[in-house]
Amino acid sequence: MAATQRIVIENCAIATVDAHGTEYGCGYVVVAGDRIEAVGAGRAPTGPADAVRRIDATGHLVTPGLVNTHHHFYQWLTRGLATDHNLFDWLVTLYPVWARIDEPMVSAAARGSLAMMARGGVTTAMDHHYIHPKGSGDLSGAIVRAARETGVRFTLARGSMDRGEKDGGLPPDFAVETLDGALAATEAAVDEHHDHSFGAMTQVAVAPCSPVSVSSDLLKQGAELARRKGVRLHTHGSETVEEERFCHELFGMGPTDYFESTGWLGEDVWMAHCVHMNDSDIAAFARTGTGVAHCPSSNARLAAGIARVPDMLAAGVPVGLGVDGTASNESGELHTELRNALLVNRLGPHREAALTARQALRLGTYGGAQVLGRAREIGSLEPGKLADLVLWRMDTLAHASIADPVAALVLGAAAPVTASFVGGRQIVENGRLLHVDEDAIARSTRTEARRLAELAGRG
């Protein structure tokens, strides 16, 4: 769409999620090209004459698109397994299966993961892909192509592991890379896929998997690589008590101090989970601007614990939401995380004062944009920002009797998505994806899941 052509969305409730938390009970959004041109209360401007489309959004809430900050797409093929395990036992059970993945499997899994998120209001996704078995094909390229076809904005966190079973790690040795091989492949992914420009559809982060599956050299040299290339850094951190014990036994310090010693704290870093953080850890994250991807459903599924999100926010730590892999969050969509972030944190010491519905929505939108380093571009509805936005239908049986649309969205059932736009381009209409075939994706994921199970069984 040309920059002078406009879409006018009117007669809707609006939660802008801007710095002031501005909301309109009835207002409008004007989209010009790939940007938001205007947001306001009351009736939309009678012009512009060059508007190519006017959407009567009566009965809807318009919000920024949801931003997912942590995921493992390949796990779409192993949902529903090891359902009663903690993290370490779960990993020991599933690593031998995951070690059999190849490019067709990863392609199908990425399409399934992206489709589920996009149809549920996600406009910016990420994938932390860290398993690269020898001879498995171009896995990074397959994931990027899937995101491009779905139409979402995307960050590929090119993961890696170089600590296999023989070195005390959990993954099979044939599923890990060498130090030099991991660094070279990561740099190649950055060179091929990362776009530094405003409005980029694809970006790449350097993302060694976790302290328990990578060497200190991979962390240190990975951080150097990321900063030389001007890209972000991502990993798992402080997820379980077992990880904390591992760090103390192997490195003589806790996870946060270990990360700092390897160059892994800073405004260009975000970590997944961060469940077991003490006051000193939170202060270090706040001091350095290190971000957190909060994954409440996965943390509960694997009995990891309750992250101290209210304390992180109070200290000024950037926090977004993550689906995490669908082998530990079978629903695979981010609306669940809005709701569970609020509910799970109210089980902690702050109780009913832990989070509000509006804070939960902020985590899933602007907070995610902060964590991915894209808060200037996305995460709130403001003139000049990219037109990544969602129209949630709130006048059906599921929500019509809830007067507060934000509370309805966060606490209620998953709201139907009437329309979702990424950079002004519509990707969802009436709950269906516009640019990919959901039914064909479902068939291919089932086929590839069966093939993976057969290969793992023979292995």
Tab-separated table of C-alpha atoms in Angstrom:
chain	number	residue	atom	x	y	z
A	1	MET	CA	0.000	0.000	0.000
A	2	ALA	CA	1.371	3.397	-0.965
A	3	ALA	CA	2.268	5.705	1.914
A	4	THR	CA	-0.494	8.146	0.910
A	5	GLN	CA	-3.210	5.493	0.954
A	6	ARG	CA	-5.008	5.041	4.223
A	7	ILE	CA	-7.059	2.582	6.259
A	8	VAL	CA	-9.445	4.129	8.778
A	9	ILE	CA	-10.534	1.963	11.728
A	10	GLU	CA	-13.362	3.609	13.676
A	11	ASN	CA	-16.051	3.212	16.366
A	12	CYS	CA	-13.863	0.999	18.578
A	13	ALA	CA	-12.438	0.958	22.071
A	14	ILE	CA	-8.682	1.533	21.974
A	15	ALA	CA	-5.884	0.645	24.395
A	16	THR	CA	-2.825	2.431	23.024
A	17	VAL	CA	-0.386	1.059	25.667
A	18	ASP	CA	1.600	4.286	25.301
A	19	ALA	CA	3.670	5.732	28.147
A	20	HIS	CA	0.555	7.263	29.707
A	21	GLY	CA	-1.667	4.205	29.245
A	22	THR	CA	-4.019	6.251	27.054
A	23	GLU	CA	-7.341	4.574	26.298
A	24	TYR	CA	-10.438	5.611	24.375
A	25	GLY	CA	-13.887	4.201	25.003
A	26	CYS	CA	-14.754	5.015	21.390
A	27	GLY	CA	-12.136	6.180	18.957
A	28	TYR	CA	-10.283	5.649	15.708
A	29	VAL	CA	-6.930	4.678	14.223
A	30	VAL	CA	-5.704	5.893	10.844
A	31	VAL	CA	-3.072	3.797	9.066
A	32	ALA	CA	-1.020	5.346	6.247
A	33	GLY	CA	1.116	2.847	4.399
A	34	ASP	CA	3.001	0.839	7.011
A	35	ARG	CA	2.686	3.471	9.775
A	36	ILE	CA	0.109	4.697	12.247
A	37	GLU	CA	-0.840	8.212	11.216
A	38	ALA	CA	-3.389	9.137	13.883
A	39	VAL	CA	-5.088	7.767	16.992
A	40	GLY	CA	-7.865	9.623	18.746
A	41	ALA	CA	-11.172	9.745	20.526
A	42	GLY	CA	-14.584	10.194	18.971
A	43	ARG	CA	-15.428	10.045	15.298
A	44	ALA	CA	-12.733	9.468	12.705
A	45	PRO	CA	-11.890	12.303	10.327
A	46	THR	CA	-14.413	12.502	7.490
A	47	GLY	CA	-11.514	12.397	5.057
A	48	PRO	CA	-9.066	11.508	3.865
A	49	ALA	CA	-10.461	11.117	0.396
A	50	ASP	CA	-7.676	8.694	-0.478
A	51	ALA	CA	-8.688	6.174	2.200
A	52	VAL	CA	-8.761	2.787	0.494
A	53	ARG	CA	-10.735	1.170	3.290
A	54	ARG	CA	-12.893	2.183	6.243
A	55	ILE	CA	-13.503	-0.452	8.918
A	56	ASP	CA	-16.487	-0.059	11.221
A	57	ALA	CA	-15.044	-1.705	14.348
A	58	THR	CA	-18.099	-1.330	16.558
A	59	GLY	CA	-17.923	-3.862	19.386
A	60	HIS	CA	-14.152	-4.249	19.116
A	61	LEU	CA	-11.079	-3.416	21.170
A	62	VAL	CA	-8.006	-2.331	19.198
A	63	THR	CA	-4.590	-2.941	20.746
A	64	PRO	CA	-1.005	-3.138	19.556
A	65	GLY	CA	-0.174	-6.546	18.148
A	66	LEU	CA	1.106	-9.063	20.659
A	67	VAL	CA	4.876	-9.602	20.801
A	68	ASN	CA	6.235	-13.054	21.623
A	69	THR	CA	9.730	-12.952	23.121
A	70	HIS	CA	10.585	-16.639	23.603
A	71	HIS	CA	9.669	-19.776	21.671
A	72	HIS	CA	11.055	-23.025	20.253
A	73	PHE	CA	9.125	-23.719	17.052
A	74	TYR	CA	10.500	-27.226	16.458
A	75	GLN	CA	8.737	-28.451	19.605
A	76	TRP	CA	5.388	-28.228	17.793
A	77	LEU	CA	6.100	-31.815	16.705
A	78	THR	CA	6.492	-33.163	20.264
A	79	ARG	CA	3.501	-31.710	22.079
A	80	GLY	CA	1.854	-33.757	24.793
A	81	LEU	CA	4.916	-35.783	25.781
A	82	ALA	CA	6.579	-36.033	29.211
A	83	THR	CA	3.631	-34.209	30.740
A	84	ASP	CA	4.543	-34.940	34.386
A	85	HIS	CA	8.270	-34.112	34.343
A	86	ASN	CA	10.376	-31.309	35.751
A	87	LEU	CA	12.693	-29.465	33.357
A	88	PHE	CA	15.781	-31.684	33.617
A	89	ASP	CA	13.844	-34.958	33.381
A	90	TRP	CA	11.796	-33.492	30.522
A	91	LEU	CA	14.975	-32.556	28.656
A	92	VAL	CA	16.556	-35.960	29.213
A	93	THR	CA	13.389	-37.585	27.833
A	94	LEU	CA	13.001	-35.337	24.789
A	95	TYR	CA	16.546	-34.506	23.661
A	96	PRO	CA	16.994	-37.923	21.979
A	97	VAL	CA	13.794	-37.216	20.016
A	98	TRP	CA	14.661	-33.636	19.116
A	99	ALA	CA	18.112	-34.726	17.975
A	100	ARG	CA	16.425	-36.407	14.960
A	101	ILE	CA	14.885	-33.246	13.476
A	102	ASP	CA	15.625	-32.199	9.909
A	103	GLU	CA	14.700	-29.334	7.592
A	104	PRO	CA	11.247	-30.610	6.488
A	105	MET	CA	10.291	-31.192	10.121
A	106	VAL	CA	11.492	-27.788	11.245
A	107	SER	CA	9.727	-26.123	8.318
A	108	ALA	CA	6.405	-27.765	9.201
A	109	ALA	CA	6.823	-27.049	12.911
A	110	ALA	CA	7.668	-23.404	12.266
A	111	ARG	CA	4.585	-22.987	10.107
A	112	GLY	CA	2.399	-24.583	12.757
A	113	SER	CA	3.839	-22.470	15.572
A	114	LEU	CA	3.582	-19.240	13.592
A	115	ALA	CA	0.061	-19.942	12.374
A	116	MET	CA	-1.210	-20.570	15.892
A	117	MET	CA	0.323	-17.377	17.204
A	118	ALA	CA	-0.685	-15.173	14.281
A	119	ARG	CA	-4.330	-16.229	14.333
A	120	GLY	CA	-4.351	-15.328	18.045
A	121	GLY	CA	-3.103	-11.761	17.747
A	122	VAL	CA	0.696	-12.100	17.594
A	123	THR	CA	2.241	-9.716	15.065
A	124	THR	CA	5.894	-10.091	16.143
A	125	ALA	CA	7.304	-13.544	16.853
A	126	MET	CA	10.680	-15.014	17.704
A	127	ASP	CA	12.181	-18.474	17.635
A	128	HIS	CA	15.104	-19.672	19.742
A	129	HIS	CA	16.361	-22.563	17.662
A	130	TYR	CA	19.405	-24.210	19.197
A	131	ILE	CA	19.389	-27.833	17.944
A	132	HIS	CA	21.320	-28.326	14.704
A	133	PRO	CA	21.977	-32.056	14.191
A	134	LYS	CA	24.653	-32.897	11.659
A	135	GLY	CA	23.245	-33.105	8.135
A	136	SER	CA	19.840	-31.698	9.092
A	137	GLY	CA	19.747	-29.030	6.358
A	138	ASP	CA	19.178	-25.265	6.348
A	139	LEU	CA	17.122	-24.969	9.514
A	140	SER	CA	17.528	-21.205	9.917
A	141	GLY	CA	16.438	-20.600	6.340
A	142	ALA	CA	13.386	-22.831	6.767
A	143	ILE	CA	12.277	-20.903	9.849
A	144	VAL	CA	12.766	-17.495	8.255
A	145	ARG	CA	10.835	-18.552	5.152
A	146	ALA	CA	7.927	-19.752	7.303
A	147	ALA	CA	7.746	-16.398	9.081
A	148	ARG	CA	7.874	-14.519	5.794
A	149	GLU	CA	5.025	-16.599	4.361
A	150	THR	CA	2.850	-16.110	7.456
A	151	GLY	CA	3.424	-12.359	7.332
A	152	VAL	CA	4.588	-11.708	10.901
A	153	ARG	CA	7.529	-9.617	12.014
A	154	PHE	CA	10.228	-12.011	13.207
A	155	THR	CA	13.406	-12.429	15.235
A	156	LEU	CA	15.431	-15.576	14.672
A	157	ALA	CA	17.471	-16.282	17.800
A	158	ARG	CA	20.110	-18.496	16.195
A	159	GLY	CA	20.856	-20.865	19.039
A	160	SER	CA	23.673	-23.320	19.576
A	161	MET	CA	24.994	-25.973	21.950
A	162	ASP	CA	28.558	-27.266	22.264
A	163	ARG	CA	28.289	-29.168	25.577
A	164	GLY	CA	27.059	-32.685	24.805
A	165	GLU	CA	26.792	-35.763	27.001
A	166	LYS	CA	30.520	-36.492	26.952
A	167	ASP	CA	31.182	-33.028	28.440
A	168	GLY	CA	28.512	-33.286	31.136
A	169	GLY	CA	25.662	-31.739	29.147
A	170	LEU	CA	22.203	-33.164	28.480
A	171	PRO	CA	21.923	-33.289	24.638
A	172	PRO	CA	23.303	-36.237	22.654
A	173	ASP	CA	26.762	-35.535	21.265
A	174	PHE	CA	25.621	-35.780	17.639
A	175	ALA	CA	23.092	-32.982	18.242
A	176	VAL	CA	25.651	-30.375	19.327
A	177	GLU	CA	28.070	-28.238	17.338
A	178	THR	CA	31.721	-27.460	17.833
A	179	LEU	CA	32.612	-24.068	19.245
A	180	ASP	CA	34.002	-22.826	15.939
A	181	GLY	CA	31.190	-24.391	13.938
A	182	ALA	CA	28.505	-22.770	16.096
A	183	LEU	CA	30.108	-19.332	15.885
A	184	ALA	CA	30.609	-19.561	12.120
A	185	ALA	CA	27.041	-20.742	11.478
A	186	THR	CA	25.626	-18.037	13.741
A	187	GLU	CA	27.584	-15.325	11.965
A	188	ALA	CA	26.406	-16.676	8.609
A	189	ALA	CA	22.773	-16.501	9.792
A	190	VAL	CA	23.246	-12.880	10.851
A	191	ASP	CA	24.856	-11.987	7.522
A	192	GLU	CA	22.127	-13.705	5.505
A	193	HIS	CA	18.976	-12.792	7.386
A	194	HIS	CA	19.408	-9.786	9.695
A	195	ASP	CA	17.924	-6.446	8.626
A	196	HIS	CA	19.104	-3.455	10.677
A	197	SER	CA	16.600	-1.001	9.184
A	198	PHE	CA	13.537	0.572	10.836
A	199	GLY	CA	10.525	-1.624	10.129
A	200	ALA	CA	12.611	-4.732	9.462
A	201	MET	CA	10.581	-7.890	8.998
A	202	THR	CA	13.463	-10.199	9.949
A	203	GLN	CA	16.165	-9.786	12.549
A	204	VAL	CA	18.650	-12.229	14.066
A	205	ALA	CA	19.992	-12.589	17.614
A	206	VAL	CA	22.979	-14.586	18.853
A	207	ALA	CA	21.549	-17.206	21.205
A	208	PRO	CA	23.637	-19.988	22.812
A	209	CYS	CA	21.135	-22.238	24.550
A	210	SER	CA	21.839	-22.166	28.310
A	211	PRO	CA	24.611	-22.427	30.899
A	212	VAL	CA	24.064	-26.184	31.157
A	213	SER	CA	24.444	-26.895	27.429
A	214	VAL	CA	27.127	-24.469	26.216
A	215	SER	CA	30.720	-23.779	27.153
A	216	SER	CA	31.937	-20.554	28.713
A	217	ASP	CA	33.920	-19.922	25.537
A	218	LEU	CA	30.755	-20.096	23.418
A	219	LEU	CA	29.037	-17.584	25.692
A	220	LYS	CA	31.996	-15.202	25.696
A	221	GLN	CA	32.736	-15.408	21.998
A	222	GLY	CA	29.040	-15.340	21.155
A	223	ALA	CA	28.692	-12.048	23.029
A	224	GLU	CA	31.692	-10.648	21.184
A	225	LEU	CA	30.199	-11.759	17.856
A	226	ALA	CA	26.826	-10.172	18.601
A	227	ARG	CA	28.343	-6.837	19.555
A	228	ARG	CA	30.657	-6.834	16.567
A	229	LYS	CA	27.625	-7.405	14.320
A	230	GLY	CA	25.322	-5.012	16.209
A	231	VAL	CA	22.658	-7.614	17.037
A	232	ARG	CA	21.007	-8.727	20.261
A	233	LEU	CA	21.822	-11.641	22.564
A	234	HIS	CA	19.419	-14.217	23.988
A	235	THR	CA	19.634	-17.306	26.205
A	236	HIS	CA	17.893	-19.175	29.028
A	237	GLY	CA	18.696	-17.996	32.536
A	238	SER	CA	17.855	-18.889	36.154
A	239	GLU	CA	15.061	-21.217	35.063
A	240	THR	CA	15.327	-23.884	37.768
A	241	VAL	CA	16.964	-24.633	41.112
A	242	GLU	CA	18.891	-27.395	39.327
A	243	GLU	CA	20.443	-24.823	36.972
A	244	GLU	CA	21.457	-22.664	39.930
A	245	ARG	CA	23.056	-25.675	41.611
A	246	PHE	CA	24.863	-26.562	38.372
A	247	CYS	CA	26.334	-23.052	38.076
A	248	HIS	CA	27.539	-23.046	41.678
A	249	GLU	CA	29.121	-26.487	41.323
A	250	LEU	CA	30.801	-25.837	37.962
A	251	PHE	CA	31.593	-22.114	38.092
A	252	GLY	CA	31.544	-21.278	41.787
A	253	MET	CA	28.828	-18.640	41.375
A	254	GLY	CA	25.136	-18.254	40.628
A	255	PRO	CA	23.709	-17.844	37.103
A	256	THR	CA	23.514	-14.031	37.095
A	257	ASP	CA	27.099	-13.575	38.300
A	258	TYR	CA	28.217	-16.183	35.772
A	259	PHE	CA	26.427	-14.390	32.957
A	260	GLU	CA	28.003	-11.102	33.968
A	261	SER	CA	31.462	-12.719	33.989
A	262	THR	CA	30.933	-13.869	30.385
A	263	GLY	CA	29.646	-10.530	29.066
A	264	TRP	CA	25.992	-11.538	29.134
A	265	LEU	CA	24.345	-8.647	30.938
A	266	GLY	CA	23.394	-5.475	29.089
A	267	GLU	CA	20.711	-3.518	27.244
A	268	ASP	CA	21.255	-5.751	24.201
A	269	VAL	CA	20.534	-8.964	26.172
A	270	TRP	CA	17.313	-10.691	27.131
A	271	MET	CA	16.904	-14.009	28.928
A	272	ALA	CA	14.082	-16.489	29.114
A	273	HIS	CA	12.371	-17.479	32.379
A	274	CYS	CA	14.510	-15.905	35.167
A	275	VAL	CA	12.441	-17.717	37.777
A	276	HIS	CA	15.032	-18.076	40.534
A	277	MET	CA	16.307	-14.520	40.959
A	278	ASN	CA	17.286	-12.990	44.300
A	279	ASP	CA	17.322	-9.262	45.068
A	280	SER	CA	20.917	-8.931	43.912
A	281	ASP	CA	20.125	-10.640	40.595
A	282	ILE	CA	17.175	-8.343	39.941
A	283	ALA	CA	19.285	-5.304	40.808
A	284	ALA	CA	21.959	-6.444	38.334
A	285	PHE	CA	19.383	-6.824	35.563
A	286	ALA	CA	17.945	-3.393	36.345
A	287	ARG	CA	21.382	-1.756	36.496
A	288	THR	CA	22.419	-3.190	33.130
A	289	GLY	CA	19.043	-3.014	31.357
A	290	THR	CA	18.985	-6.777	30.760
A	291	GLY	CA	15.528	-7.961	29.667
A	292	VAL	CA	13.391	-10.938	30.668
A	293	ALA	CA	11.020	-13.144	28.671
A	294	HIS	CA	8.423	-14.287	31.216
A	295	CYS	CA	6.870	-17.666	30.318
A	296	PRO	CA	4.242	-18.378	32.995
A	297	SER	CA	2.532	-21.359	31.358
A	298	SER	CA	5.767	-23.207	30.670
A	299	ASN	CA	7.113	-22.395	34.124
A	300	ALA	CA	3.985	-23.968	35.613
A	301	ARG	CA	3.962	-26.958	33.219
A	302	LEU	CA	7.546	-27.847	34.205
A	303	ALA	CA	7.085	-26.913	37.877
A	304	ALA	CA	9.941	-24.425	37.616
A	305	GLY	CA	8.382	-21.877	39.960
A	306	ILE	CA	6.955	-18.346	39.915
A	307	ALA	CA	9.152	-15.600	38.490
A	308	ARG	CA	9.302	-12.392	40.532
A	309	VAL	CA	7.785	-10.246	37.796
A	310	PRO	CA	6.277	-7.562	40.091
A	311	ASP	CA	9.686	-7.046	41.709
A	312	MET	CA	11.409	-6.933	38.313
A	313	LEU	CA	8.992	-4.301	37.040
A	314	ALA	CA	9.336	-2.247	40.217
A	315	ALA	CA	13.128	-2.290	39.773
A	316	GLY	CA	12.872	-1.190	36.127
A	317	VAL	CA	13.754	-4.484	34.435
A	318	PRO	CA	12.301	-4.757	30.887
A	319	VAL	CA	9.885	-7.722	30.865
A	320	GLY	CA	7.969	-9.266	27.969
A	321	LEU	CA	5.978	-12.473	27.549
A	322	GLY	CA	6.934	-15.735	25.885
A	323	VAL	CA	4.969	-18.763	24.751
A	324	ASP	CA	8.066	-20.980	25.121
A	325	GLY	CA	8.217	-24.225	23.187
A	326	THR	CA	4.970	-26.081	22.667
A	327	ALA	CA	6.378	-29.222	24.255
A	328	SER	CA	5.946	-27.296	27.526
A	329	ASN	CA	2.997	-25.081	26.526
A	330	GLU	CA	0.793	-27.076	24.220
A	331	SER	CA	-1.607	-24.218	23.408
A	332	GLY	CA	1.122	-22.345	21.560
A	333	GLU	CA	-0.519	-18.910	21.617
A	334	LEU	CA	0.229	-15.763	23.572
A	335	HIS	CA	-3.210	-14.762	24.879
A	336	THR	CA	-2.849	-17.537	27.451
A	337	GLU	CA	0.286	-15.817	28.710
A	338	LEU	CA	-1.522	-12.507	29.300
A	339	ARG	CA	-3.980	-14.285	31.543
A	340	ASN	CA	-1.525	-16.612	33.244
A	341	ALA	CA	1.007	-13.866	33.893
A	342	LEU	CA	-1.633	-12.061	35.920
A	343	LEU	CA	-3.059	-15.128	37.664
A	344	VAL	CA	0.186	-16.950	38.444
A	345	ASN	CA	1.867	-13.864	39.861
A	346	ARG	CA	-1.105	-13.309	42.164
A	347	LEU	CA	-0.265	-16.675	43.727
A	348	GLY	CA	3.041	-15.171	44.849
A	349	PRO	CA	3.809	-12.914	47.816
A	350	HIS	CA	2.247	-9.787	46.265
A	351	ARG	CA	-1.119	-11.557	45.959
A	352	GLU	CA	-3.867	-9.368	44.445
A	353	ALA	CA	-1.449	-6.425	44.070
A	354	ALA	CA	0.996	-8.393	41.902
A	355	LEU	CA	-0.209	-7.353	38.440
A	356	THR	CA	-3.209	-5.613	36.908
A	357	ALA	CA	-4.917	-6.481	33.636
A	358	ARG	CA	-3.315	-3.438	32.029
A	359	GLN	CA	0.129	-4.412	33.220
A	360	ALA	CA	-0.409	-7.866	31.725
A	361	LEU	CA	-1.380	-6.321	28.380
A	362	ARG	CA	1.699	-4.086	28.544
A	363	LEU	CA	3.919	-7.127	29.108
A	364	GLY	CA	2.490	-8.719	25.964
A	365	THR	CA	2.906	-5.629	23.786
A	366	TYR	CA	5.218	-2.766	24.743
A	367	GLY	CA	7.214	-4.904	27.186
A	368	GLY	CA	7.926	-7.406	24.437
A	369	ALA	CA	8.975	-4.612	22.089
A	370	GLN	CA	11.429	-3.359	24.727
A	371	VAL	CA	12.894	-6.811	25.239
A	372	LEU	CA	13.434	-7.275	21.488
A	373	GLY	CA	14.965	-3.808	21.165
A	374	ARG	CA	12.114	-2.497	19.003
A	375	ALA	CA	10.195	-0.158	21.303
A	376	ARG	CA	10.705	2.777	18.892
A	377	GLU	CA	8.880	0.818	16.201
A	378	ILE	CA	6.187	-1.365	17.760
A	379	GLY	CA	4.411	-2.199	21.019
A	380	SER	CA	2.083	0.810	21.292
A	381	LEU	CA	-0.394	2.649	19.079
A	382	GLU	CA	1.223	6.026	18.425
A	383	PRO	CA	1.651	8.175	15.308
A	384	GLY	CA	4.848	7.298	13.487
A	385	LYS	CA	5.046	3.752	14.792
A	386	LEU	CA	4.572	0.708	12.587
A	387	ALA	CA	0.961	-0.276	11.988
A	388	ASP	CA	1.069	-3.593	13.859
A	389	LEU	CA	-2.352	-3.829	15.486
A	390	VAL	CA	-5.203	-6.204	16.287
A	391	LEU	CA	-8.991	-5.861	16.308
A	392	TRP	CA	-10.420	-8.084	19.053
A	393	ARG	CA	-14.160	-8.744	18.907
A	394	MET	CA	-15.656	-8.109	22.346
A	395	ASP	CA	-19.413	-8.187	21.718
A	396	THR	CA	-19.923	-11.955	21.552
A	397	LEU	CA	-21.262	-14.234	24.278
A	398	ALA	CA	-17.768	-14.677	25.744
A	399	HIS	CA	-17.211	-10.987	26.540
A	400	ALA	CA	-20.310	-8.857	25.947
A	401	SER	CA	-21.267	-8.543	29.634
A	402	ILE	CA	-17.790	-7.345	30.729
A	403	ALA	CA	-17.824	-3.551	30.723
A	404	ASP	CA	-14.043	-3.107	30.768
A	405	PRO	CA	-12.675	-4.344	27.410
A	406	VAL	CA	-9.081	-4.662	28.655
A	407	ALA	CA	-10.163	-6.797	31.597
A	408	ALA	CA	-12.292	-8.823	29.185
A	409	LEU	CA	-9.327	-9.395	26.878
A	410	VAL	CA	-6.885	-10.399	29.615
A	411	LEU	CA	-9.120	-12.308	32.027
A	412	GLY	CA	-11.765	-13.627	29.668
A	413	ALA	CA	-11.735	-16.410	27.125
A	414	ALA	CA	-9.533	-15.993	24.070
A	415	ALA	CA	-11.185	-13.161	22.134
A	416	PRO	CA	-11.890	-13.646	18.425
A	417	VAL	CA	-9.463	-11.766	16.162
A	418	THR	CA	-11.474	-10.004	13.468
A	419	ALA	CA	-8.398	-8.464	11.856
A	420	SER	CA	-4.674	-8.333	12.458
A	421	PHE	CA	-2.270	-6.038	10.611
A	422	VAL	CA	1.529	-6.094	10.342
A	423	GLY	CA	2.979	-2.931	8.868
A	424	GLY	CA	-0.463	-2.075	7.534
A	425	ARG	CA	-0.791	-5.418	5.736
A	426	GLN	CA	-3.659	-7.572	6.941
A	427	ILE	CA	-2.660	-11.127	7.893
A	428	VAL	CA	-5.822	-12.355	9.697
A	429	GLU	CA	-9.497	-11.888	8.859
A	430	ASN	CA	-12.284	-13.281	11.049
A	431	GLY	CA	-9.913	-15.640	12.822
A	432	ARG	CA	-8.400	-17.130	9.658
A	433	LEU	CA	-4.953	-16.573	8.230
A	434	LEU	CA	-4.946	-14.823	4.870
A	435	HIS	CA	-1.611	-15.853	3.374
A	436	VAL	CA	-1.155	-19.495	4.388
A	437	ASP	CA	-3.440	-22.542	4.415
A	438	GLU	CA	-4.106	-23.549	8.034
A	439	ASP	CA	-5.559	-26.932	7.099
A	440	ALA	CA	-2.562	-27.818	4.943
A	441	ILE	CA	-0.244	-26.760	7.782
A	442	ALA	CA	-2.136	-28.992	10.224
A	443	ARG	CA	-1.769	-31.968	7.892
A	444	SER	CA	1.948	-31.403	7.352
A	445	THR	CA	2.670	-31.018	11.062
A	446	ARG	CA	0.879	-34.284	11.796
A	447	THR	CA	2.838	-36.062	9.061
A	448	GLU	CA	6.186	-34.716	10.247
A	449	ALA	CA	5.393	-35.413	13.909
A	450	ARG	CA	4.727	-39.064	13.028
A	451	ARG	CA	7.937	-39.254	10.985
A	452	LEU	CA	9.950	-37.803	13.880
A	453	ALA	CA	8.401	-40.279	16.318
A	454	GLU	CA	9.272	-43.163	13.992
A	455	LEU	CA	12.877	-41.989	13.555
A	456	ALA	CA	13.305	-41.489	17.289
A	457	GLY	CA	11.837	-44.938	17.953
A	458	ARG	CA	14.305	-46.545	15.561
A	459	GLY	CA	17.142	-44.452	17.007
